[in-house]
Every structure is written in structure tokens, then in C-alpha cells.
Short mmCIF file of N, CA and C in Angstrom, two decimals:
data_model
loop_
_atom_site.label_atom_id
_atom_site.label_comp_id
_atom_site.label_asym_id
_atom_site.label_seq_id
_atom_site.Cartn_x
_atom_site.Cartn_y
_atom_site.Cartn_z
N UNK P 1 0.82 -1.19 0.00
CA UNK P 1 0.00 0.00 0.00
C UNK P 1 0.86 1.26 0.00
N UNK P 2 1.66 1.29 0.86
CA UNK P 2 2.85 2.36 1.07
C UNK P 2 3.62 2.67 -0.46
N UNK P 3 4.28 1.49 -1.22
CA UNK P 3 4.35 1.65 -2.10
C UNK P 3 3.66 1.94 -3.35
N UNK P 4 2.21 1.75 -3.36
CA UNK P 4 1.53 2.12 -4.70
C UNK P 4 1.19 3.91 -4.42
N UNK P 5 1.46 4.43 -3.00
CA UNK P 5 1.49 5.65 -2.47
C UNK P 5 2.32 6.36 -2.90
N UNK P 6 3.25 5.97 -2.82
CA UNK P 6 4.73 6.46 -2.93
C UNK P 6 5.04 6.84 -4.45
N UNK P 7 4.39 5.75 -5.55
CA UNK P 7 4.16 5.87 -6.59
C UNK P 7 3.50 6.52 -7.36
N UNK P 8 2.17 6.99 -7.05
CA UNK P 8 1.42 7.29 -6.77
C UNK P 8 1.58 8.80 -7.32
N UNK P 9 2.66 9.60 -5.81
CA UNK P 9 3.13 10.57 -5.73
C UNK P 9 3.48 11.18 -6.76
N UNK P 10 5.19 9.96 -6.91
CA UNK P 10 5.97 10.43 -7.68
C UNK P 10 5.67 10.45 -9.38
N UNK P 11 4.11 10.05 -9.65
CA UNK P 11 3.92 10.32 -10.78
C UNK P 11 3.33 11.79 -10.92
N UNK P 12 2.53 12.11 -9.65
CA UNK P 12 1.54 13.28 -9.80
C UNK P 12 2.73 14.25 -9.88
N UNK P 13 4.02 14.34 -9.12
CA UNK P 13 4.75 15.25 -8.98
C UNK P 13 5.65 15.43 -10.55
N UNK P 14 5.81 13.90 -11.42
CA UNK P 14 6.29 14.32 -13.07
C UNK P 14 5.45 15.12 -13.48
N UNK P 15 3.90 14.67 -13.61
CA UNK P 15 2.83 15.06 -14.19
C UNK P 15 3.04 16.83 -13.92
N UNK P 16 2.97 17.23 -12.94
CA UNK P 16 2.83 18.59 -12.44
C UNK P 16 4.07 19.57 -12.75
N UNK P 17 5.33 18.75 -12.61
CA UNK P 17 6.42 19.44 -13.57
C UNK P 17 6.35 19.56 -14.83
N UNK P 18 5.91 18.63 -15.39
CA UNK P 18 5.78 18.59 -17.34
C UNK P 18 4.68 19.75 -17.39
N UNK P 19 3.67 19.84 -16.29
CA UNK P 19 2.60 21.00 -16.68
C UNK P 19 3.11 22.33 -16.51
N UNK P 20 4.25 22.72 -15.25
CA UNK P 20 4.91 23.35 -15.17
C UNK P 20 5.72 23.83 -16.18
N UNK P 21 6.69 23.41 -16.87
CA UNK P 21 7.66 23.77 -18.14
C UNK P 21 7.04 23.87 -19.02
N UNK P 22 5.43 23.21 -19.27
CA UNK P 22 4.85 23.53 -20.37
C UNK P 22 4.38 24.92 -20.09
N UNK P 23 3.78 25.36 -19.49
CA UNK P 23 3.27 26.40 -18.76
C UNK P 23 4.21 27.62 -19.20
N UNK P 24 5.51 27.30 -18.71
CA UNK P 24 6.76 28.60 -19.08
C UNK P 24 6.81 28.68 -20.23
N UNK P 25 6.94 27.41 -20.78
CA UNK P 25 7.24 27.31 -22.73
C UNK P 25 5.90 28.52 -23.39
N UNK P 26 4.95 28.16 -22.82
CA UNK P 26 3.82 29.06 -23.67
C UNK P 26 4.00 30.56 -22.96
N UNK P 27 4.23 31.04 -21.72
CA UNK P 27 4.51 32.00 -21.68
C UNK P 27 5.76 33.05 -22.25
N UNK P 28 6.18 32.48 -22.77
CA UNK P 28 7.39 32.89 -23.32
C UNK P 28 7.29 32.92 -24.85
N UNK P 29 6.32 31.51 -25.75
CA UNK P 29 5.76 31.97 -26.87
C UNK P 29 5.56 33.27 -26.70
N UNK P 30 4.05 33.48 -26.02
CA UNK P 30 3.03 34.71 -25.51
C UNK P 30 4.15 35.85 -25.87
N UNK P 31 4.83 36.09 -24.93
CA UNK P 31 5.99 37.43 -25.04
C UNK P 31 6.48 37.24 -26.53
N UNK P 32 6.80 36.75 -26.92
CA UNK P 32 7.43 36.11 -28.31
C UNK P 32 6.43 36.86 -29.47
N UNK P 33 5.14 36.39 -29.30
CA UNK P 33 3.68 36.57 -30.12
C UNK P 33 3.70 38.16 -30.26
N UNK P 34 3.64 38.61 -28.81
CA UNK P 34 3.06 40.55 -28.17
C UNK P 34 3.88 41.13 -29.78
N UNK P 35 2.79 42.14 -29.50
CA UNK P 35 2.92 42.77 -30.96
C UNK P 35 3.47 44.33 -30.05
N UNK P 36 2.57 44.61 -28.89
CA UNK P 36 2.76 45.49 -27.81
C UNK P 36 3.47 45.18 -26.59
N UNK P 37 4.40 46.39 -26.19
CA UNK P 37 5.12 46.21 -24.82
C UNK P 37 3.93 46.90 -23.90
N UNK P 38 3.67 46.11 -22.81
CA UNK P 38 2.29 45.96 -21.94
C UNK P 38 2.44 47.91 -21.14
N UNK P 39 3.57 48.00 -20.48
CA UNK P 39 3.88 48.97 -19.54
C UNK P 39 4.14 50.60 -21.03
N UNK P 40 4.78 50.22 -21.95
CA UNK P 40 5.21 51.47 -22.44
C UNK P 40 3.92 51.62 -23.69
N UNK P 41 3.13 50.46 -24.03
CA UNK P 41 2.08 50.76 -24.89
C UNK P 41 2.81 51.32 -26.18
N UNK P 42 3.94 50.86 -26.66
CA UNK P 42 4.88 50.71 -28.10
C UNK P 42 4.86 48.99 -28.25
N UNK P 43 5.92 49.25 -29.63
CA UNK P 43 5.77 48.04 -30.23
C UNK P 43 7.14 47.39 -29.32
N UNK P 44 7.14 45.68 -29.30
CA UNK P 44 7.78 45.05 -28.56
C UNK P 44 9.70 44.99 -29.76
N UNK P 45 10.47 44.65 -29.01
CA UNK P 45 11.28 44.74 -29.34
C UNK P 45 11.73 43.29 -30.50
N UNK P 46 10.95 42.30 -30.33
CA UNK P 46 10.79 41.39 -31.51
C UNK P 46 10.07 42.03 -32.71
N UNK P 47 8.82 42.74 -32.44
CA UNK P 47 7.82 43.39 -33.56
C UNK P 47 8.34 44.23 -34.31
N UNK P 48 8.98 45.04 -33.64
CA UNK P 48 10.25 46.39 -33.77
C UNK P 48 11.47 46.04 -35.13
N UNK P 49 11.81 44.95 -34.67
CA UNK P 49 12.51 44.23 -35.97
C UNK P 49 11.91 43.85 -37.01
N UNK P 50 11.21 43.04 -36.87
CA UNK P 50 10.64 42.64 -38.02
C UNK P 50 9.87 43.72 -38.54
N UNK P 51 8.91 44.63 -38.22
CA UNK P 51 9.11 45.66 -39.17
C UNK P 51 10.42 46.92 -40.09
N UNK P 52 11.20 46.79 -38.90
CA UNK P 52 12.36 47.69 -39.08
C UNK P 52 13.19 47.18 -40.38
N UNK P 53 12.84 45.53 -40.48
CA UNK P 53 13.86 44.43 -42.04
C UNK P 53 12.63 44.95 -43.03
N UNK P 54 11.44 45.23 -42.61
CA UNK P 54 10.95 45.55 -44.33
C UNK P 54 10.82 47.01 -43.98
N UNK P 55 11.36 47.78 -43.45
CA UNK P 55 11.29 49.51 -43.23
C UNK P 55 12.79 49.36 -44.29
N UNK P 56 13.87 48.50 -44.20
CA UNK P 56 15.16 49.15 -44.34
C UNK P 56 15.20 48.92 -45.77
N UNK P 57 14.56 47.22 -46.32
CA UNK P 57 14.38 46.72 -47.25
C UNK P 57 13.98 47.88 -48.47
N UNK P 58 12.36 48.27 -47.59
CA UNK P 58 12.53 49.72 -48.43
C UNK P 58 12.59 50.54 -49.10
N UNK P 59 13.12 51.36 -47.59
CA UNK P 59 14.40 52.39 -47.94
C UNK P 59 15.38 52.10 -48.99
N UNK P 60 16.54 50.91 -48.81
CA UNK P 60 17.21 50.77 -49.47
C UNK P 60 16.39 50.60 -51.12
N UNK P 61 15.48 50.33 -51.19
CA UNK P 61 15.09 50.48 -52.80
C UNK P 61 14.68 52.04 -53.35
N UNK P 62 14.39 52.34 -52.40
CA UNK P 62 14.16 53.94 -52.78
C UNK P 62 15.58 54.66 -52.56
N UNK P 63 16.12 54.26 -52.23
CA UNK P 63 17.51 55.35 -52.03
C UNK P 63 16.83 56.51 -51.03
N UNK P 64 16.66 56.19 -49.68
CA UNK P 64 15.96 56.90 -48.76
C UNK P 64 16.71 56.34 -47.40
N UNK P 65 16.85 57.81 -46.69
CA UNK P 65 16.98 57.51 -45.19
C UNK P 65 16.70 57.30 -43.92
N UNK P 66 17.04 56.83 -43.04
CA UNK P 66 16.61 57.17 -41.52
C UNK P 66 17.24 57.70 -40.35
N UNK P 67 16.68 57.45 -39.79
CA UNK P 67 17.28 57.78 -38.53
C UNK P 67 16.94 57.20 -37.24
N UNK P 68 17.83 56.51 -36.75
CA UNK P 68 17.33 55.68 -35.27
C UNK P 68 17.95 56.89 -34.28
N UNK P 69 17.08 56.70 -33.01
CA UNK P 69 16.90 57.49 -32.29
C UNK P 69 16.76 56.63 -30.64
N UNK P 70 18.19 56.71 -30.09
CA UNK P 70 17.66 55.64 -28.77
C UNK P 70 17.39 56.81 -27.26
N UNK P 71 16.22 56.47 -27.12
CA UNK P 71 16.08 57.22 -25.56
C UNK P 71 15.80 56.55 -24.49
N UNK P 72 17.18 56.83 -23.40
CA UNK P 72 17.28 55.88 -22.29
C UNK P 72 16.77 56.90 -21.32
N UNK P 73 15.24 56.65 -20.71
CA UNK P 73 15.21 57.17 -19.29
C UNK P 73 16.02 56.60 -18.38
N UNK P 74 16.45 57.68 -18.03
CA UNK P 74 17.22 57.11 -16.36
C UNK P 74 17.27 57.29 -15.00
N UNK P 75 17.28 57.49 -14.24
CA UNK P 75 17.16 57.90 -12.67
C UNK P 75 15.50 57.21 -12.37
N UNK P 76 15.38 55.98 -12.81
CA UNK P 76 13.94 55.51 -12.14
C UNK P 76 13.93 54.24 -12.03
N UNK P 77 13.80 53.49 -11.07
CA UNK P 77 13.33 51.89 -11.13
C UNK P 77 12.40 51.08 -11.92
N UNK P 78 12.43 50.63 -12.86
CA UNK P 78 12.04 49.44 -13.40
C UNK P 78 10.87 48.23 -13.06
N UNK P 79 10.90 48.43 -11.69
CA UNK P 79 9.80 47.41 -11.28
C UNK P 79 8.83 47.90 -10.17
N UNK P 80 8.48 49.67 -10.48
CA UNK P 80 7.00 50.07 -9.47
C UNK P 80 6.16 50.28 -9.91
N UNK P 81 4.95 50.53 -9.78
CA UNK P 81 3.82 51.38 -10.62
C UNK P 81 4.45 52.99 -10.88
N UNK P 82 5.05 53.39 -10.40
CA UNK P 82 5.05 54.73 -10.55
C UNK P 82 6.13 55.05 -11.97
N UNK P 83 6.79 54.22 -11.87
CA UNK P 83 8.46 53.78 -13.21
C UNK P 83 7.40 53.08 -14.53
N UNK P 84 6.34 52.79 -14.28
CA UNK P 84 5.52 52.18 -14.93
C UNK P 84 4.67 52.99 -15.53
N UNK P 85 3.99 53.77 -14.86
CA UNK P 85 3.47 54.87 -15.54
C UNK P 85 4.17 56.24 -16.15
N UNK P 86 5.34 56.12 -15.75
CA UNK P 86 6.13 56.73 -16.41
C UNK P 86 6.51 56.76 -17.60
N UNK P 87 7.07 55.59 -17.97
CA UNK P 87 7.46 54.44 -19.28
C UNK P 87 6.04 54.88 -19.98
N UNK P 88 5.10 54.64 -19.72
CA UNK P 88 4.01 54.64 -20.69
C UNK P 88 3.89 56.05 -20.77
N UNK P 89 3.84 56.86 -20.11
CA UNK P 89 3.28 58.58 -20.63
C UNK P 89 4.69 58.95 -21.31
N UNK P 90 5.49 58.34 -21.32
CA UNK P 90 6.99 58.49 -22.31
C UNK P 90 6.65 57.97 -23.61
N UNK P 91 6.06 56.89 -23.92
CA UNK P 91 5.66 55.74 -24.91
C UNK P 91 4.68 56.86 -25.76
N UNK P 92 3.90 57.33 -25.12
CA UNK P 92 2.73 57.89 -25.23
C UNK P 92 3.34 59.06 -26.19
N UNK P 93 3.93 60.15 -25.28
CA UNK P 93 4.17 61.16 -25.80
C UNK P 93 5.29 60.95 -27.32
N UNK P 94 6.28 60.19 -26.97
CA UNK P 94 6.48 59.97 -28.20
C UNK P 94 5.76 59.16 -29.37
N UNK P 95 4.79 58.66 -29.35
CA UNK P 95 4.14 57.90 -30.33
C UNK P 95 3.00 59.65 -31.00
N UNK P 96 2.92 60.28 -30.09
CA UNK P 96 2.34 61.98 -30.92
C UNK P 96 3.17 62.75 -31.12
N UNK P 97 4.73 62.30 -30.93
CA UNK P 97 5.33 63.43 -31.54
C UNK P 97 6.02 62.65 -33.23
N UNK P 98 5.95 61.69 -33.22
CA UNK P 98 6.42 61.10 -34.37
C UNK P 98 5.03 61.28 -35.61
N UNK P 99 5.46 60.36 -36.56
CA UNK P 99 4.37 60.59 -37.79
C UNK P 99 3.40 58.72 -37.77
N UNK P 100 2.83 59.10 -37.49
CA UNK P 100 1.89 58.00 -37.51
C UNK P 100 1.63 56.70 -38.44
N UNK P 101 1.75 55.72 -38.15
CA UNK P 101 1.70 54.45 -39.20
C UNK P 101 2.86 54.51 -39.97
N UNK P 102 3.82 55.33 -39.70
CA UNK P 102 5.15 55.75 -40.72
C UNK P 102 6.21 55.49 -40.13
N UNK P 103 6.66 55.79 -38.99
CA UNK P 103 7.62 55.86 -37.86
C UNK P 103 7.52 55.07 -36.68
N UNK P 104 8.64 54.20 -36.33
CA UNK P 104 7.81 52.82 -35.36
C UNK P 104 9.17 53.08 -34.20
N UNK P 105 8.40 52.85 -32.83
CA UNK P 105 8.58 52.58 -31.44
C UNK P 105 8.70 51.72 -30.50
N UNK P 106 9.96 51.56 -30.10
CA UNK P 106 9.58 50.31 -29.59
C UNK P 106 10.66 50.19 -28.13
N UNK P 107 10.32 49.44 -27.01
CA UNK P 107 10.93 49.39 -25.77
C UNK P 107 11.68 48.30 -25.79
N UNK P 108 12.90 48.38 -25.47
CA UNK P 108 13.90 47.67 -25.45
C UNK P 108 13.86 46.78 -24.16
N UNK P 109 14.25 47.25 -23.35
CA UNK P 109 14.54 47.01 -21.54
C UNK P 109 15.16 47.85 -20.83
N UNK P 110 15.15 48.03 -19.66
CA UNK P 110 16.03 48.92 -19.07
C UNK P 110 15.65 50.46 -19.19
N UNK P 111 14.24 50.32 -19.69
CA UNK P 111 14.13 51.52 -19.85
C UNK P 111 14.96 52.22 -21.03
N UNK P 112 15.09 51.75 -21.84
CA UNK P 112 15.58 52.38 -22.94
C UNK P 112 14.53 51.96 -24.38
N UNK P 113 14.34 53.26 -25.20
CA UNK P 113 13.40 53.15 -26.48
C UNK P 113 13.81 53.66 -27.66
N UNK P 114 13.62 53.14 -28.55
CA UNK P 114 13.58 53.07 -30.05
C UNK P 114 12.86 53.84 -30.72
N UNK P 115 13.78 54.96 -31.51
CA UNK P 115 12.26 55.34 -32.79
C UNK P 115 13.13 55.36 -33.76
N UNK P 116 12.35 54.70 -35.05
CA UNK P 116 13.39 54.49 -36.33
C UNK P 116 12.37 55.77 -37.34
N UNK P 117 12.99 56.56 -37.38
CA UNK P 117 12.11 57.38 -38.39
C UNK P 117 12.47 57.44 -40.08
N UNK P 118 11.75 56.99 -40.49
CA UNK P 118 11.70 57.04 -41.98
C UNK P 118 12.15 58.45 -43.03
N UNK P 119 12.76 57.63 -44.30
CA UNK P 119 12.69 58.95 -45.16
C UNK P 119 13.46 60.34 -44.56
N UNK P 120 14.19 60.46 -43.75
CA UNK P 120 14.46 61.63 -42.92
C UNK P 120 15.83 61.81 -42.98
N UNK P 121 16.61 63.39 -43.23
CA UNK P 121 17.92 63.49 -42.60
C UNK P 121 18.11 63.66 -41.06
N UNK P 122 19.20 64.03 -40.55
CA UNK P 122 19.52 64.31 -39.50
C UNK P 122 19.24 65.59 -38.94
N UNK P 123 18.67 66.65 -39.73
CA UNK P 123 17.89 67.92 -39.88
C UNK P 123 16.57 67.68 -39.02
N UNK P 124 16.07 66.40 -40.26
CA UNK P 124 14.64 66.46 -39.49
C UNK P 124 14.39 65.46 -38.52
N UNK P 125 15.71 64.80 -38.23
CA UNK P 125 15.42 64.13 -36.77
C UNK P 125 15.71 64.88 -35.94
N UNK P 126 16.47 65.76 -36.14
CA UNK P 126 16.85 66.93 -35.06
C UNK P 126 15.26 67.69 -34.24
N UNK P 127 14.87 67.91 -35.88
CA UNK P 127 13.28 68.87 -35.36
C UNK P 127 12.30 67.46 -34.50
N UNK P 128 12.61 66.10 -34.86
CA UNK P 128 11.37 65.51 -34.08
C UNK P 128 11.80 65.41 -32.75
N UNK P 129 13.26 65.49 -32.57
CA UNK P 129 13.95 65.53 -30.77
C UNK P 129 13.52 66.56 -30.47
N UNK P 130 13.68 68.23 -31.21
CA UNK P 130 12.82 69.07 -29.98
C UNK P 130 11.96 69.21 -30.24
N UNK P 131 10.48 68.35 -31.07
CA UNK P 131 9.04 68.12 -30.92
C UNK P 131 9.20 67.23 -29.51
N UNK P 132 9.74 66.30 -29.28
CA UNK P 132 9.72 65.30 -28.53
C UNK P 132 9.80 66.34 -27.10
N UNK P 133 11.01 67.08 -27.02
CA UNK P 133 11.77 67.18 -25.74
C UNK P 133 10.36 68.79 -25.62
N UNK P 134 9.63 69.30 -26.46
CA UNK P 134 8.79 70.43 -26.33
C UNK P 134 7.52 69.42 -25.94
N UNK P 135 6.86 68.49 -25.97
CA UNK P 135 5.49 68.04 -25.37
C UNK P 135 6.42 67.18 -24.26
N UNK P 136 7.01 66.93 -23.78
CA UNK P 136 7.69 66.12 -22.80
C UNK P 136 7.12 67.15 -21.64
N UNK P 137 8.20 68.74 -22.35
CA UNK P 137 7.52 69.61 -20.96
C UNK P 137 6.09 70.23 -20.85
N UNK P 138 5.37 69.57 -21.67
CA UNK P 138 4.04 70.00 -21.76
C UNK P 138 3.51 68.74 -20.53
N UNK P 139 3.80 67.94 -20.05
CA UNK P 139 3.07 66.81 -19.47
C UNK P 139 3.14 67.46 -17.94
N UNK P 140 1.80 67.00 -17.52
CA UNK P 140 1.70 67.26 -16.24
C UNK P 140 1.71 65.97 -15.35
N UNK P 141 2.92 66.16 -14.45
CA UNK P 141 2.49 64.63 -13.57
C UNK P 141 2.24 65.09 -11.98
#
């Protein structure tokens, strides 16, 4: 009896690990899948690429430029609500200072973000940094 117990166990406890690792495996698809980063409400840093190979693709057929643009917030923690709502009214404000369906965003980690802007010199990425850095100080927190 002890032994068909014992057995018993040690099957429910495989069973419950295999459900376990399966469990991680699909959450990690899931992140894999996100088209959106949850906290900054931009595109995820897998999505980010794969549009960015047919953004460059292109460009390069048009004989056209860009401009990547990395902005690292810094002086804030990573794992509160308050670093959280931050990230997103950052996400936010730059997704209205860029050009819409044209220009793509996306959160890296660490608090650092991506904007690849299309068609553009370094002139007019200049003007979308102080569009950016002019509604930045428009936000009220």
C-alpha cells in the first residue's frame, strides 16, 4: 500500500512538472507573439525588428533615409507602478510626436526606447527631438 502511495506521488509530482515547463514554454511563446510592450504601450522589441527588415528593405530600394533614435530614461526603477506609468506617458508622448503608421517605437529594456524614423535626414530628426523634448515639458504629472 505504502508503495503504490509512494508511486502514486511520484507520478503526480512528473505530471505537475511537465505541466509546469509547459506552462513557461507558452509564456514565453506569448511574449514572443506581443505585438505590444504591456507597460510602455509601443511596439515590442521582436515586432520592432521585423518591421524595421521591411522599413530598411525599403528604404534601401528607394535610395531613402533614416534615422534611429535611442532614448534611455534614467534615474527611475524598473519594477514600481510609478516607473511604470512613467514608461508609458513616455511611450505615449512619443508615439504623438512622431508621424503615424510611418515611424515605429519600440521598448527595449532597461528603460531604454527606439524610434526608427523614416525617409528623414539628420535635420529632421533633429526637429522631431525638440518636438519630442517640447510636449515632454508640456506633461503634467
Amino acid at each position: 500500500m505504502i508503495i503504490i502511495l509512494t508511486i502514486s506521488i511520484w507520478l503526480e509530482s512528473l505530471y505537475l512538472k511537465k505541466i509546469i515547463d509547459n506552462s513557461e514554454e507558452l509564456k514565453e511563446k506569448i511574449k514572443q507573439l506581443e505585438k505590444l510592450h504591456p507597460e510602455a504601450g509601443v511596439l515590442t522589441f521582436n515586432e520592432f525588428l521585423e518591421r524595421a527588415e521591411i522599413i530598411f528593405t525599403a528604404l534601401r530600394r528607394r535610395n531613402e533615409e533614416a534615422q534611429l533614435m535611442v532614448i534611455e530614461v534614467s534615474s527611475i526603477s524598473s519594477n514600481n507602478r510609478i516607473s511604470k506609468t512613467f514608461i508609458k506617458t513616455i511611450g505615449k508622448n512619443l508615439i504623438d510626436s512622431v508621424r503615424k503608421n510611418y515611424d515605429i517605437i519600440c521598448y527595449v529594456e532597461n528603460n531604454i526606447l527606439l524610434v526608427l524614423l523614416q525617409n528623414i535626414d539628420k535635420h529632421g530628426a533633429m526637429l522631431v527631438e525638440d518636438r519630442i523634448k517640447k510636449n515632454l515639458f508640456t506633461i503634467r504629472f
